[in-house]
Amino acid sequence: IPTCVRQGPDGALYVGTLTFVDSAVLGPSAKVYRVDPAQANLADSTATPMTVWASGLWPINGCDFGPDGTFYASQLFTNPAWLFSGGLAPALGDVVAIPWGTPSTHRSLTGGALGTTGGVAVGPSGAVFVANNTVGPGGQILRLAAR
């Protein structure tokens, strides 16, 4: 299930995925796909070539690129027990930074200290903002400190 799409520094589109159930059962299974818009087939989306750019992520709920090309993904949860506890266990949402040149590197910005995260946005100065506690009351927008 695609949950976000952003244009990357190379002009391609980067699509984050949810993989809610797979991640809850198997561990981090979300991926970021790279799609070249010039090769998109609007008549048949299954014919559009996509490649996996980054993998091994918890369910992605938002994404953005920073001014230096770093990709940021908000992970809805990093604690699968949250799903099976009826929300009684902490979700441990997070935002990860993925450097443009090394998509296998995922650097946590919060160490899983957030609630259920939503969208993420990066300002022109590189400041990272995330919607937090998106399930239930107490929603907020947070500016994250650099780690």
GROMACS .gro file of C-alpha atoms in nm:
model
  147
    1ILE     CA    1   0.000   0.000   0.000
    2PRO     CA    2   0.166   0.327  -0.105
    3THR     CA    3   0.147   0.592   0.167
    4CYS     CA    4   0.365   0.874   0.039
    5VAL     CA    5   0.540   0.990  -0.275
    6ARG     CA    6   0.810   1.254  -0.316
    7GLN     CA    7   1.028   1.362  -0.603
    8GLY     CA    8   1.393   1.287  -0.537
    9PRO     CA    9   1.703   1.488  -0.626
   10ASP     CA   10   1.737   1.281  -0.945
   11GLY     CA   11   1.383   1.366  -1.065
   12ALA     CA   12   1.250   1.016  -0.997
   13LEU     CA   13   0.956   0.952  -0.767
   14TYR     CA   14   1.012   0.774  -0.435
   15VAL     CA   15   0.714   0.584  -0.296
   16GLY     CA   16   0.694   0.469   0.067
   17THR     CA   17   0.481   0.166   0.159
   18LEU     CA   18   0.280   0.066   0.463
   19THR     CA   19   0.317  -0.318   0.481
   20PHE     CA   20   0.120  -0.304   0.805
   21VAL     CA   21   0.052  -0.676   0.858
   22ASP     CA   22   0.383  -0.803   0.719
   23SER     CA   23   0.576  -0.572   0.951
   24ALA     CA   24   0.364  -0.670   1.251
   25VAL     CA   25   0.424  -1.041   1.190
   26LEU     CA   26   0.765  -1.058   1.019
   27GLY     CA   27   0.940  -0.742   1.139
   28PRO     CA   28   1.030  -0.433   0.936
   29SER     CA   29   0.905  -0.504   0.584
   30ALA     CA   30   0.825  -0.163   0.437
   31LYS     CA   31   1.009  -0.049   0.127
   32VAL     CA   32   1.076   0.268  -0.066
   33TYR     CA   33   1.039   0.222  -0.441
   34ARG     CA   34   1.203   0.436  -0.710
   35VAL     CA   35   0.987   0.512  -1.012
   36ASP     CA   36   1.109   0.698  -1.320
   37PRO     CA   37   0.815   0.916  -1.426
   38ALA     CA   38   0.930   0.902  -1.789
   39GLN     CA   39   0.868   0.526  -1.784
   40ALA     CA   40   0.531   0.541  -1.607
   41ASN     CA   41   0.251   0.363  -1.791
   42LEU     CA   42  -0.073   0.540  -1.704
   43ALA     CA   43  -0.282   0.285  -1.894
   44ASP     CA   44  -0.136  -0.011  -1.701
   45SER     CA   45   0.031   0.064  -1.367
   46THR     CA   46   0.156  -0.297  -1.343
   47ALA     CA   47   0.375  -0.222  -1.646
   48THR     CA   48   0.549   0.070  -1.474
   49PRO     CA   49   0.903  -0.036  -1.379
   50MET     CA   50   0.981   0.016  -1.011
   51THR     CA   51   1.296  -0.071  -0.823
   52VAL     CA   52   1.343  -0.106  -0.449
   53TRP     CA   53   1.556   0.185  -0.332
   54ALA     CA   54   1.543   0.116   0.045
   55SER     CA   55   1.401  -0.172   0.250
   56GLY     CA   56   1.385  -0.307   0.604
   57LEU     CA   57   1.167  -0.027   0.737
   58TRP     CA   58   0.869  -0.031   0.973
   59PRO     CA   59   0.537   0.083   0.816
   60ILE     CA   60   0.595   0.416   0.647
   61ASN     CA   61   0.327   0.677   0.703
   62GLY     CA   62   0.497   0.983   0.551
   63CYS     CA   63   0.812   1.083   0.364
   64ASP     CA   64   1.007   1.381   0.240
   65PHE     CA   65   1.350   1.476   0.109
   66GLY     CA   66   1.575   1.723   0.286
   67PRO     CA   67   1.770   1.996   0.106
   68ASP     CA   68   2.084   1.776   0.109
   69GLY     CA   69   1.901   1.482  -0.056
   70THR     CA   70   1.848   1.282   0.263
   71PHE     CA   71   1.520   1.087   0.257
   72TYR     CA   72   1.310   1.099   0.574
   73ALA     CA   73   1.042   0.841   0.652
   74SER     CA   74   0.803   0.845   0.944
   75GLN     CA   75   0.747   0.493   1.072
   76LEU     CA   76   0.396   0.445   1.211
   77PHE     CA   77   0.520   0.200   1.474
   78THR     CA   78   0.836   0.005   1.559
   79ASN     CA   79   0.672  -0.212   1.826
   80PRO     CA   80   0.446  -0.482   1.675
   81ALA     CA   81   0.305  -0.553   2.024
   82TRP     CA   82   0.120  -0.221   1.985
   83LEU     CA   83  -0.106  -0.378   1.722
   84PHE     CA   84  -0.187  -0.688   1.922
   85SER     CA   85  -0.241  -0.509   2.254
   86GLY     CA   86  -0.534  -0.300   2.139
   87GLY     CA   87  -0.316   0.009   2.165
   88LEU     CA   88  -0.216  -0.059   2.527
   89ALA     CA   89   0.151  -0.115   2.440
   90PRO     CA   90   0.344   0.188   2.314
   91ALA     CA   91   0.365   0.225   1.936
   92LEU     CA   92   0.724   0.350   1.946
   93GLY     CA   93   0.693   0.545   1.622
   94ASP     CA   94   1.005   0.692   1.472
   95VAL     CA   95   1.150   0.901   1.191
   96VAL     CA   96   1.450   0.766   1.005
   97ALA     CA   97   1.697   0.950   0.787
   98ILE     CA   98   1.827   0.764   0.481
   99PRO     CA   99   2.129   0.926   0.314
  100TRP     CA  100   2.093   0.971  -0.061
  101GLY     CA  101   2.407   0.775  -0.148
  102THR     CA  102   2.356   0.486   0.098
  103PRO     CA  103   1.990   0.377   0.109
  104SER     CA  104   2.080   0.074   0.322
  105THR     CA  105   2.167   0.311   0.609
  106HIS     CA  106   1.872   0.404   0.834
  107ARG     CA  107   1.949   0.653   1.112
  108SER     CA  108   1.682   0.693   1.379
  109LEU     CA  109   1.601   1.051   1.477
  110THR     CA  110   1.407   0.964   1.793
  111GLY     CA  111   1.508   0.612   1.897
  112GLY     CA  112   1.144   0.503   1.874
  113ALA     CA  113   1.032   0.759   2.132
  114LEU     CA  114   0.723   0.880   1.941
  115GLY     CA  115   0.363   0.763   1.936
  116THR     CA  116   0.192   0.664   1.611
  117THR     CA  117   0.355   0.893   1.357
  118GLY     CA  118   0.197   1.048   1.049
  119GLY     CA  119   0.337   1.282   0.791
  120VAL     CA  120   0.690   1.415   0.795
  121ALA     CA  121   0.814   1.739   0.637
  122VAL     CA  122   1.158   1.891   0.604
  123GLY     CA  123   1.200   2.268   0.593
  124PRO     CA  124   1.445   2.454   0.368
  125SER     CA  125   1.694   2.476   0.658
  126GLY     CA  126   1.678   2.097   0.709
  127ALA     CA  127   1.452   2.110   1.018
  128VAL     CA  128   1.241   1.793   1.043
  129PHE     CA  129   0.876   1.805   1.152
  130VAL     CA  130   0.649   1.506   1.218
  131ALA     CA  131   0.285   1.448   1.307
  132ASN     CA  132   0.282   1.248   1.632
  133ASN     CA  133   0.010   1.053   1.815
  134THR     CA  134  -0.205   1.030   1.502
  135VAL     CA  135  -0.427   0.754   1.643
  136GLY     CA  136  -0.650   0.875   1.926
  137PRO     CA  137  -0.634   1.200   2.123
  138GLY     CA  138  -0.328   1.412   2.184
  139GLY     CA  139  -0.211   1.463   1.827
  140GLN     CA  140   0.072   1.710   1.779
  141ILE     CA  141   0.331   1.840   1.534
  142LEU     CA  142   0.685   1.807   1.662
  143ARG     CA  143   1.010   1.964   1.546
  144LEU     CA  144   1.278   1.701   1.592
  145ALA     CA  145   1.623   1.780   1.722
  146ALA     CA  146   1.915   1.659   1.512
  147ARG     CA  147   2.070   1.337   1.640
   0.00000   0.00000   0.00000
